[in-house]
Amino acid sequence: MHPEEAAGQASRISMHGHWSSRMAFILAVTGSAVGLGNIWKFPYVAGQNGGGAFVLVYLFCVFMIGMPVMMSEILIGRRGRRNPIATMALLGEEEGHSRHWQWVGAMAVVAGMLILSYYSVVAGWTLAYVQKSMSGVFAGASAAEVSAVFSDFTGSWVQTGVAHTIFMASTIFVVARGVERGLEQAVRFMVPGLLLLMLVLLGYAINSGSFGRGLAFMFSPNFAALTWDGVLVAMGQAFFTLSLGMGAVMAYGAYLPEETSITSTSAAVVLADTTIAVLAGLVIFPLVFANGLNPSEGPGLVFDTLPLAFGQMPGGVFFATIFFVLLSFAAWTSALGVMEPAVAWLVEHANRTRIQAAAMVGGVTWLIGWGTVLSFNVLREFTFFKGTIYNNIDYVTTNVMLPLGGMFVTVFATWVMCRNSSADELAAPARLQIVALSRPLCSTGGDRIHISACGWRFGIMAAPASNAGLASCSNA
Ligand code: PHE
């Protein structure tokens, strides 16, 4: 262990800069969490999996698994202050285990790039819908006309490919410029703006949609409609929507100031993210039922329902345009987080400038994205395992790689890191802070903090007056 590292994380600073305040960090993580996952993906997977029971499992996973994983990622990131791969290697060694924990970080980076590949394509659809809304094609359009717009558009690989390219280029541009500039400001107006517009839409859905049916679809659980695969999808969606299991939150945690409370920060982010997803469902399902649409139609659901609502409400062209602008922003702040771990790794280990690193990561991801672009047109019939190329990339990353990564991260924060190290991160700075605190289930006599879902138990812990006594590990 290097002497500098033995001194503990107090002396560690990130080479990429730090967030200017706690609020800045909350905004950045919220910006990464709130995105297409909430408004595009949540309603469509809930619809495909029968609603009610799925939503219940999803909410359970968000709060009981997602939140502890988020806390783990932030605390590991902040302690290591490097990119996820290097952080896992460094802490693995420092805590008396192995550098091989870096492979968890590596899997996260790969998952992130695969997710970004299709995320950018759907974000491209959103961008195109800004232009379509502005042109007024949706004004007074019928359900059939609105869905024809969607299928004509996604049926064209040229149009969707161009949109994908524009979105990826703008992401590369911002990531190349660095973590702090711009991002804070973008999120500051985007999340409240999105929330406000969702409320406007909710008003419309209550008045003009089949609100009762929508509500029942989302909240009255019909467990017969839920399959085991549906449970897996609900868990995957919880990871996806909170940006967990792929190093994005860990990478942001590396820039988090020392004294910020990890627990309350995570709670704020989880709450904001869940609110927006539930609102999206409450808007979309009443419209689906009122217009005789199919809740399980898949990735086109949002693009078929919301423009229909906008087309019928007063000031619809204006609201629709603003909505898709905000959604594009939301997608974009999420994409930045997905790209960060790989870029940080190239900068730290391959001696690349940020600009080169962003261009390399973005370029490779852009290429992979063509698999998704073509899944909706030329290669629509080319299916295997779970469906099209898009379906497979999504299934493997969201439902397998993210939960697996999240599980390793939690095991790391709870069983590999000694309790002192984790407690050190979790306790600062509140005097009395609620932390989930318990012994490991299969303790070998070690004294390690336990914040995973199984055995999740609240304890109240007084923060030490000074962290000095906690810096060394008693059982490493
Ligand atoms: N959480 C983002 C969303 O809901 C998507 C995302 C997934 C971002 C994974 C980063 C990592 O849209």
PDB file of N, CA and C in Angstrom, residues 357-442:
ATOM      1  N   ALA A 357     -10.469  11.053 -25.157  1.00  0.00           N
ATOM      2  CA  ALA A 357     -11.174   9.964 -24.482  1.00  0.00           C
ATOM      3  C   ALA A 357     -12.660  10.008 -24.814  1.00  0.00           C
ATOM      4  N   ALA A 358     -13.252  11.198 -24.740  1.00  0.00           N
ATOM      5  CA  ALA A 358     -14.681  11.325 -25.026  1.00  0.00           C
ATOM      6  C   ALA A 358     -14.974  10.915 -26.468  1.00  0.00           C
ATOM      7  N   ALA A 359     -14.102  11.311 -27.383  1.00  0.00           N
ATOM      8  CA  ALA A 359     -14.313  10.970 -28.789  1.00  0.00           C
ATOM      9  C   ALA A 359     -14.205   9.458 -29.006  1.00  0.00           C
ATOM     10  N   MET A 360     -13.254   8.829 -28.320  1.00  0.00           N
ATOM     11  CA  MET A 360     -13.086   7.378 -28.492  1.00  0.00           C
ATOM     12  C   MET A 360     -14.292   6.614 -27.935  1.00  0.00           C
ATOM     13  N   VAL A 361     -14.645   6.939 -26.690  1.00  0.00           N
ATOM     14  CA  VAL A 361     -15.774   6.225 -26.074  1.00  0.00           C
ATOM     15  C   VAL A 361     -17.054   6.480 -26.874  1.00  0.00           C
ATOM     16  N   GLY A 362     -17.273   7.741 -27.208  1.00  0.00           N
ATOM     17  CA  GLY A 362     -18.476   8.103 -27.955  1.00  0.00           C
ATOM     18  C   GLY A 362     -18.504   7.436 -29.323  1.00  0.00           C
ATOM     19  N   GLY A 363     -17.354   7.380 -29.970  1.00  0.00           N
ATOM     20  CA  GLY A 363     -17.285   6.801 -31.321  1.00  0.00           C
ATOM     21  C   GLY A 363     -17.652   5.313 -31.311  1.00  0.00           C
ATOM     22  N   VAL A 364     -17.045   4.574 -30.374  1.00  0.00           N
ATOM     23  CA  VAL A 364     -17.330   3.137 -30.291  1.00  0.00           C
ATOM     24  C   VAL A 364     -18.810   2.920 -29.957  1.00  0.00           C
ATOM     25  N   THR A 365     -19.311   3.696 -28.995  1.00  0.00           N
ATOM     26  CA  THR A 365     -20.707   3.547 -28.590  1.00  0.00           C
ATOM     27  C   THR A 365     -21.657   3.889 -29.743  1.00  0.00           C
ATOM     28  N   TRP A 366     -21.296   4.904 -30.491  1.00  0.00           N
ATOM     29  CA  TRP A 366     -22.100   5.314 -31.648  1.00  0.00           C
ATOM     30  C   TRP A 366     -22.209   4.163 -32.656  1.00  0.00           C
ATOM     31  N   LEU A 367     -21.051   3.514 -32.889  1.00  0.00           N
ATOM     32  CA  LEU A 367     -21.058   2.372 -33.822  1.00  0.00           C
ATOM     33  C   LEU A 367     -21.978   1.260 -33.339  1.00  0.00           C
ATOM     34  N   ILE A 368     -21.851   0.899 -32.058  1.00  0.00           N
ATOM     35  CA  ILE A 368     -22.704  -0.172 -31.514  1.00  0.00           C
ATOM     36  C   ILE A 368     -24.178   0.238 -31.631  1.00  0.00           C
ATOM     37  N   GLY A 369     -24.433   1.533 -31.476  1.00  0.00           N
ATOM     38  CA  GLY A 369     -25.802   2.042 -31.537  1.00  0.00           C
ATOM     39  C   GLY A 369     -26.513   1.718 -32.845  1.00  0.00           C
ATOM     40  N   TRP A 370     -25.749   1.496 -33.900  1.00  0.00           N
ATOM     41  CA  TRP A 370     -26.379   1.174 -35.178  1.00  0.00           C
ATOM     42  C   TRP A 370     -27.151  -0.135 -35.115  1.00  0.00           C
ATOM     43  N   GLY A 371     -26.739  -1.015 -34.218  1.00  0.00           N
ATOM     44  CA  GLY A 371     -27.488  -2.255 -34.025  1.00  0.00           C
ATOM     45  C   GLY A 371     -28.919  -1.951 -33.603  1.00  0.00           C
ATOM     46  N   THR A 372     -29.072  -0.935 -32.760  1.00  0.00           N
ATOM     47  CA  THR A 372     -30.412  -0.538 -32.305  1.00  0.00           C
ATOM     48  C   THR A 372     -31.154   0.243 -33.379  1.00  0.00           C
ATOM     49  N   VAL A 373     -30.453   1.160 -34.050  1.00  0.00           N
ATOM     50  CA  VAL A 373     -31.098   1.911 -35.139  1.00  0.00           C
ATOM     51  C   VAL A 373     -31.760   0.932 -36.108  1.00  0.00           C
ATOM     52  N   LEU A 374     -31.006  -0.093 -36.500  1.00  0.00           N
ATOM     53  CA  LEU A 374     -31.499  -1.026 -37.521  1.00  0.00           C
ATOM     54  C   LEU A 374     -32.534  -2.025 -36.983  1.00  0.00           C
ATOM     55  N   SER A 375     -32.584  -2.157 -35.632  1.00  0.00           N
ATOM     56  CA  SER A 375     -33.566  -3.082 -35.041  1.00  0.00           C
ATOM     57  C   SER A 375     -35.000  -2.665 -35.314  1.00  0.00           C
ATOM     58  N   PHE A 376     -35.199  -1.400 -35.664  1.00  0.00           N
ATOM     59  CA  PHE A 376     -36.563  -0.916 -35.867  1.00  0.00           C
ATOM     60  C   PHE A 376     -36.924  -0.799 -37.341  1.00  0.00           C
ATOM     61  N   ASN A 377     -36.004  -1.200 -38.219  1.00  0.00           N
ATOM     62  CA  ASN A 377     -36.317  -1.135 -39.648  1.00  0.00           C
ATOM     63  C   ASN A 377     -35.695  -2.319 -40.389  1.00  0.00           C
ATOM     64  N   VAL A 378     -34.513  -2.086 -40.983  1.00  0.00           N
ATOM     65  CA  VAL A 378     -33.914  -3.119 -41.837  1.00  0.00           C
ATOM     66  C   VAL A 378     -33.807  -4.490 -41.149  1.00  0.00           C
ATOM     67  N   LEU A 379     -33.387  -4.489 -39.875  1.00  0.00           N
ATOM     68  CA  LEU A 379     -33.162  -5.764 -39.185  1.00  0.00           C
ATOM     69  C   LEU A 379     -34.302  -6.125 -38.235  1.00  0.00           C
ATOM     70  N   ARG A 380     -35.467  -5.585 -38.503  1.00  0.00           N
ATOM     71  CA  ARG A 380     -36.616  -5.817 -37.608  1.00  0.00           C
ATOM     72  C   ARG A 380     -36.930  -7.304 -37.463  1.00  0.00           C
ATOM     73  N   GLU A 381     -36.757  -8.034 -38.573  1.00  0.00           N
ATOM     74  CA  GLU A 381     -37.099  -9.461 -38.545  1.00  0.00           C
ATOM     75  C   GLU A 381     -35.955 -10.331 -38.046  1.00  0.00           C
ATOM     76  N   PHE A 382     -34.799  -9.739 -37.855  1.00  0.00           N
ATOM     77  CA  PHE A 382     -33.638 -10.502 -37.405  1.00  0.00           C
ATOM     78  C   PHE A 382     -33.705 -10.654 -35.879  1.00  0.00           C
ATOM     79  N   THR A 383     -34.327 -11.754 -35.435  1.00  0.00           N
ATOM     80  CA  THR A 383     -34.522 -11.905 -33.991  1.00  0.00           C
ATOM     81  C   THR A 383     -33.903 -13.200 -33.470  1.00  0.00           C
ATOM     82  N   PHE A 384     -33.457 -13.166 -32.240  1.00  0.00           N
ATOM     83  CA  PHE A 384     -32.928 -14.349 -31.547  1.00  0.00           C
ATOM     84  C   PHE A 384     -33.095 -14.106 -30.053  1.00  0.00           C
ATOM     85  N   PHE A 385     -32.988 -15.158 -29.248  1.00  0.00           N
ATOM     86  CA  PHE A 385     -33.096 -15.076 -27.786  1.00  0.00           C
ATOM     87  C   PHE A 385     -34.255 -14.181 -27.337  1.00  0.00           C
ATOM     88  N   LYS A 386     -34.033 -12.919 -27.039  1.00  0.00           N
ATOM     89  CA  LYS A 386     -35.110 -12.079 -26.516  1.00  0.00           C
ATOM     90  C   LYS A 386     -35.754 -11.184 -27.574  1.00  0.00           C
ATOM     91  N   GLY A 387     -35.337 -11.327 -28.815  1.00  0.00           N
ATOM     92  CA  GLY A 387     -35.947 -10.507 -29.863  1.00  0.00           C
ATOM     93  C   GLY A 387     -34.913  -9.866 -30.764  1.00  0.00           C
ATOM     94  N   THR A 388     -35.094  -8.566 -31.046  1.00  0.00           N
ATOM     95  CA  THR A 388     -34.174  -7.871 -31.951  1.00  0.00           C
ATOM     96  C   THR A 388     -32.836  -7.614 -31.261  1.00  0.00           C
ATOM     97  N   ILE A 389     -31.917  -7.043 -32.009  1.00  0.00           N
ATOM     98  CA  ILE A 389     -30.616  -6.693 -31.422  1.00  0.00           C
ATOM     99  C   ILE A 389     -30.836  -5.763 -30.234  1.00  0.00           C
ATOM    100  N   TYR A 390     -31.716  -4.771 -30.428  1.00  0.00           N
ATOM    101  CA  TYR A 390     -32.019  -3.849 -29.326  1.00  0.00           C
ATOM    102  C   TYR A 390     -32.528  -4.606 -28.102  1.00  0.00           C
ATOM    103  N   ASN A 391     -33.522  -5.509 -28.305  1.00  0.00           N
ATOM    104  CA  ASN A 391     -34.091  -6.256 -27.181  1.00  0.00           C
ATOM    105  C   ASN A 391     -33.010  -7.014 -26.414  1.00  0.00           C
ATOM    106  N   ASN A 392     -32.087  -7.593 -27.148  1.00  0.00           N
ATOM    107  CA  ASN A 392     -31.049  -8.389 -26.495  1.00  0.00           C
ATOM    108  C   ASN A 392     -30.048  -7.540 -25.733  1.00  0.00           C
ATOM    109  N   ILE A 393     -29.604  -6.448 -26.355  1.00  0.00           N
ATOM    110  CA  ILE A 393     -28.654  -5.578 -25.640  1.00  0.00           C
ATOM    111  C   ILE A 393     -29.311  -5.063 -24.367  1.00  0.00           C
ATOM    112  N   ASP A 394     -30.580  -4.652 -24.500  1.00  0.00           N
ATOM    113  CA  ASP A 394     -31.293  -4.124 -23.343  1.00  0.00           C
ATOM    114  C   ASP A 394     -31.448  -5.184 -22.261  1.00  0.00           C
ATOM    115  N   TYR A 395     -31.852  -6.389 -22.661  1.00  0.00           N
ATOM    116  CA  TYR A 395     -32.115  -7.438 -21.678  1.00  0.00           C
ATOM    117  C   TYR A 395     -30.844  -7.789 -20.904  1.00  0.00           C
ATOM    118  N   VAL A 396     -29.783  -8.030 -21.642  1.00  0.00           N
ATOM    119  CA  VAL A 396     -28.550  -8.478 -20.982  1.00  0.00           C
ATOM    120  C   VAL A 396     -27.961  -7.380 -20.094  1.00  0.00           C
ATOM    121  N   THR A 397     -27.962  -6.148 -20.569  1.00  0.00           N
ATOM    122  CA  THR A 397     -27.375  -5.089 -19.742  1.00  0.00           C
ATOM    123  C   THR A 397     -28.269  -4.784 -18.535  1.00  0.00           C
ATOM    124  N   THR A 398     -29.549  -4.476 -18.797  1.00  0.00           N
ATOM    125  CA  THR A 398     -30.414  -4.014 -17.719  1.00  0.00           C
ATOM    126  C   THR A 398     -30.735  -5.101 -16.704  1.00  0.00           C
ATOM    127  N   ASN A 399     -31.053  -6.293 -17.206  1.00  0.00           N
ATOM    128  CA  ASN A 399     -31.562  -7.306 -16.281  1.00  0.00           C
ATOM    129  C   ASN A 399     -30.496  -8.240 -15.742  1.00  0.00           C
ATOM    130  N   VAL A 400     -29.334  -8.262 -16.373  1.00  0.00           N
ATOM    131  CA  VAL A 400     -28.281  -9.140 -15.879  1.00  0.00           C
ATOM    132  C   VAL A 400     -27.074  -8.347 -15.376  1.00  0.00           C
ATOM    133  N   MET A 401     -26.493  -7.524 -16.246  1.00  0.00           N
ATOM    134  CA  MET A 401     -25.243  -6.858 -15.857  1.00  0.00           C
ATOM    135  C   MET A 401     -25.437  -5.831 -14.738  1.00  0.00           C
ATOM    136  N   LEU A 402     -26.491  -5.027 -14.819  1.00  0.00           N
ATOM    137  CA  LEU A 402     -26.671  -4.004 -13.774  1.00  0.00           C
ATOM    138  C   LEU A 402     -26.923  -4.613 -12.394  1.00  0.00           C
ATOM    139  N   PRO A 403     -27.889  -5.558 -12.267  1.00  0.00           N
ATOM    140  CA  PRO A 403     -28.092  -6.149 -10.936  1.00  0.00           C
ATOM    141  C   PRO A 403     -26.853  -6.882 -10.421  1.00  0.00           C
ATOM    142  N   LEU A 404     -26.145  -7.554 -11.319  1.00  0.00           N
ATOM    143  CA  LEU A 404     -24.934  -8.265 -10.915  1.00  0.00           C
ATOM    144  C   LEU A 404     -23.886  -7.276 -10.400  1.00  0.00           C
ATOM    145  N   GLY A 405     -23.693  -6.205 -11.158  1.00  0.00           N
ATOM    146  CA  GLY A 405     -22.745  -5.169 -10.744  1.00  0.00           C
ATOM    147  C   GLY A 405     -23.158  -4.576  -9.410  1.00  0.00           C
ATOM    148  N   GLY A 406     -24.454  -4.306  -9.272  1.00  0.00           N
ATOM    149  CA  GLY A 406     -24.964  -3.711  -8.031  1.00  0.00           C
ATOM    150  C   GLY A 406     -24.733  -4.630  -6.847  1.00  0.00           C
ATOM    151  N   MET A 407     -24.922  -5.930  -7.097  1.00  0.00           N
ATOM    152  CA  MET A 407     -24.735  -6.883  -6.008  1.00  0.00           C
ATOM    153  C   MET A 407     -23.259  -6.901  -5.562  1.00  0.00           C
ATOM    154  N   PHE A 408     -22.361  -6.927  -6.523  1.00  0.00           N
ATOM    155  CA  PHE A 408     -20.936  -6.933  -6.174  1.00  0.00           C
ATOM    156  C   PHE A 408     -20.547  -5.663  -5.419  1.00  0.00           C
ATOM    157  N   VAL A 409     -21.103  -4.545  -5.872  1.00  0.00           N
ATOM    158  CA  VAL A 409     -20.773  -3.266  -5.244  1.00  0.00           C
ATOM    159  C   VAL A 409     -21.226  -3.260  -3.779  1.00  0.00           C
ATOM    160  N   THR A 410     -22.421  -3.824  -3.536  1.00  0.00           N
ATOM    161  CA  THR A 410     -22.927  -3.839  -2.161  1.00  0.00           C
ATOM    162  C   THR A 410     -22.119  -4.799  -1.303  1.00  0.00           C
ATOM    163  N   VAL A 411     -21.791  -5.946  -1.875  1.00  0.00           N
ATOM    164  CA  VAL A 411     -20.970  -6.898  -1.127  1.00  0.00           C
ATOM    165  C   VAL A 411     -19.638  -6.234  -0.775  1.00  0.00           C
ATOM    166  N   PHE A 412     -19.130  -5.482  -1.727  1.00  0.00           N
ATOM    167  CA  PHE A 412     -17.852  -4.806  -1.494  1.00  0.00           C
ATOM    168  C   PHE A 412     -17.951  -3.800  -0.358  1.00  0.00           C
ATOM    169  N   ALA A 413     -19.017  -2.968  -0.403  1.00  0.00           N
ATOM    170  CA  ALA A 413     -19.148  -1.917   0.608  1.00  0.00           C
ATOM    171  C   ALA A 413     -19.469  -2.492   1.978  1.00  0.00           C
ATOM    172  N   THR A 414     -20.065  -3.679   2.000  1.00  0.00           N
ATOM    173  CA  THR A 414     -20.511  -4.186   3.289  1.00  0.00           C
ATOM    174  C   THR A 414     -19.592  -5.254   3.869  1.00  0.00           C
ATOM    175  N   TRP A 415     -19.075  -6.131   3.035  1.00  0.00           N
ATOM    176  CA  TRP A 415     -18.278  -7.234   3.562  1.00  0.00           C
ATOM    177  C   TRP A 415     -16.794  -7.110   3.287  1.00  0.00           C
ATOM    178  N   VAL A 416     -16.453  -6.440   2.194  1.00  0.00           N
ATOM    179  CA  VAL A 416     -15.032  -6.327   1.891  1.00  0.00           C
ATOM    180  C   VAL A 416     -14.433  -5.122   2.613  1.00  0.00           C
ATOM    181  N   MET A 417     -15.124  -3.995   2.504  1.00  0.00           N
ATOM    182  CA  MET A 417     -14.622  -2.815   3.221  1.00  0.00           C
ATOM    183  C   MET A 417     -14.870  -3.026   4.702  1.00  0.00           C
ATOM    184  N   CYS A 418     -13.922  -2.607   5.518  1.00  0.00           N
ATOM    185  CA  CYS A 418     -14.198  -2.824   6.924  1.00  0.00           C
ATOM    186  C   CYS A 418     -15.206  -1.802   7.417  1.00  0.00           C
ATOM    187  N   ARG A 419     -15.849  -2.164   8.457  1.00  0.00           N
ATOM    188  CA  ARG A 419     -16.936  -1.349   8.967  1.00  0.00           C
ATOM    189  C   ARG A 419     -16.468   0.074   9.237  1.00  0.00           C
ATOM    190  N   ASN A 420     -15.262   0.185   9.716  1.00  0.00           N
ATOM    191  CA  ASN A 420     -14.761   1.524  10.020  1.00  0.00           C
ATOM    192  C   ASN A 420     -14.707   2.399   8.775  1.00  0.00           C
ATOM    193  N   SER A 421     -14.257   1.815   7.670  1.00  0.00           N
ATOM    194  CA  SER A 421     -14.130   2.616   6.452  1.00  0.00           C
ATOM    195  C   SER A 421     -15.495   3.049   5.963  1.00  0.00           C
ATOM    196  N   SER A 422     -16.445   2.114   5.925  1.00  0.00           N
ATOM    197  CA  SER A 422     -17.770   2.453   5.436  1.00  0.00           C
ATOM    198  C   SER A 422     -18.453   3.437   6.367  1.00  0.00           C
ATOM    199  N   ALA A 423     -18.325   3.192   7.663  1.00  0.00           N
ATOM    200  CA  ALA A 423     -18.981   4.053   8.641  1.00  0.00           C
ATOM    201  C   ALA A 423     -18.408   5.457   8.559  1.00  0.00           C
ATOM    202  N   ASP A 424     -17.124   5.513   8.326  1.00  0.00           N
ATOM    203  CA  ASP A 424     -16.426   6.770   8.162  1.00  0.00           C
ATOM    204  C   ASP A 424     -17.094   7.611   7.073  1.00  0.00           C
ATOM    205  N   GLU A 425     -17.381   6.972   5.933  1.00  0.00           N
ATOM    206  CA  GLU A 425     -17.998   7.681   4.813  1.00  0.00           C
ATOM    207  C   GLU A 425     -19.454   8.010   5.103  1.00  0.00           C
ATOM    208  N   LEU A 426     -20.168   7.051   5.701  1.00  0.00           N
ATOM    209  CA  LEU A 426     -21.604   7.255   5.888  1.00  0.00           C
ATOM    210  C   LEU A 426     -21.911   8.255   6.980  1.00  0.00           C
ATOM    211  N   ALA A 427     -21.037   8.362   7.960  1.00  0.00           N
ATOM    212  CA  ALA A 427     -21.375   9.132   9.140  1.00  0.00           C
ATOM    213  C   ALA A 427     -21.216  10.627   8.976  1.00  0.00           C
ATOM    214  N   ALA A 428     -20.323  11.070   8.145  1.00  0.00           N
ATOM    215  CA  ALA A 428     -20.069  12.498   8.039  1.00  0.00           C
ATOM    216  C   ALA A 428     -21.245  13.197   7.390  1.00  0.00           C
ATOM    217  N   PRO A 429     -21.657  14.377   7.805  1.00  0.00           N
ATOM    218  CA  PRO A 429     -21.163  15.069   8.979  1.00  0.00           C
ATOM    219  C   PRO A 429     -22.223  15.162  10.062  1.00  0.00           C
ATOM    220  N   ALA A 430     -23.435  14.663   9.796  1.00  0.00           N
ATOM    221  CA  ALA A 430     -24.526  14.881  10.735  1.00  0.00           C
ATOM    222  C   ALA A 430     -24.173  14.297  12.100  1.00  0.00           C
ATOM    223  N   ARG A 431     -24.662  14.945  13.131  1.00  0.00           N
ATOM    224  CA  ARG A 431     -24.386  14.452  14.475  1.00  0.00           C
ATOM    225  C   ARG A 431     -25.098  13.122  14.670  1.00  0.00           C
ATOM    226  N   LEU A 432     -26.377  13.144  14.348  1.00  0.00           N
ATOM    227  CA  LEU A 432     -27.165  11.925  14.464  1.00  0.00           C
ATOM    228  C   LEU A 432     -27.660  11.596  13.073  1.00  0.00           C
ATOM    229  N   GLN A 433     -27.343  10.464  12.626  1.00  0.00           N
ATOM    230  CA  GLN A 433     -27.761  10.167  11.275  1.00  0.00           C
ATOM    231  C   GLN A 433     -28.324   8.764  11.214  1.00  0.00           C
ATOM    232  N   ILE A 434     -29.405   8.633  10.439  1.00  0.00           N
ATOM    233  CA  ILE A 434     -29.944   7.285  10.319  1.00  0.00           C
ATOM    234  C   ILE A 434     -29.135   6.542   9.283  1.00  0.00           C
ATOM    235  N   VAL A 435     -28.513   5.500   9.680  1.00  0.00           N
ATOM    236  CA  VAL A 435     -27.829   4.668   8.703  1.00  0.00           C
ATOM    237  C   VAL A 435     -28.293   3.242   8.893  1.00  0.00           C
ATOM    238  N   ALA A 436     -28.265   2.517   7.849  1.00  0.00           N
ATOM    239  CA  ALA A 436     -28.641   1.119   7.964  1.00  0.00           C
ATOM    240  C   ALA A 436     -27.427   0.395   8.499  1.00  0.00           C
ATOM    241  N   LEU A 437     -27.601  -0.176   9.641  1.00  0.00           N
ATOM    242  CA  LEU A 437     -26.426  -0.661  10.329  1.00  0.00           C
ATOM    243  C   LEU A 437     -26.703  -2.032  10.924  1.00  0.00           C
ATOM    244  N   SER A 438     -25.960  -3.001  10.552  1.00  0.00           N
ATOM    245  CA  SER A 438     -26.109  -4.293  11.200  1.00  0.00           C
ATOM    246  C   SER A 438     -24.890  -5.139  10.908  1.00  0.00           C
ATOM    247  N   ARG A 439     -24.824  -6.242  11.557  1.00  0.00           N
ATOM    248  CA  ARG A 439     -23.708  -7.159  11.317  1.00  0.00           C
ATOM    249  C   ARG A 439     -23.991  -7.972  10.065  1.00  0.00           C
ATOM    250  N   PRO A 440     -22.969  -8.436   9.427  1.00  0.00           N
ATOM    251  CA  PRO A 440     -23.219  -9.307   8.281  1.00  0.00           C
ATOM    252  C   PRO A 440     -23.902 -10.593   8.727  1.00  0.00           C
ATOM    253  N   LEU A 441     -24.658 -11.164   7.807  1.00  0.00           N
ATOM    254  CA  LEU A 441     -25.385 -12.381   8.147  1.00  0.00           C
ATOM    255  C   LEU A 441     -24.437 -13.550   8.400  1.00  0.00           C
ATOM    256  N   CYS A 442     -23.350 -13.577   7.610  1.00  0.00           N
ATOM    257  CA  CYS A 442     -22.437 -14.702   7.770  1.00  0.00           C
ATOM    258  C   CYS A 442     -21.092 -14.192   8.259  1.00  0.00           C
TER     259      CYS A 442
END
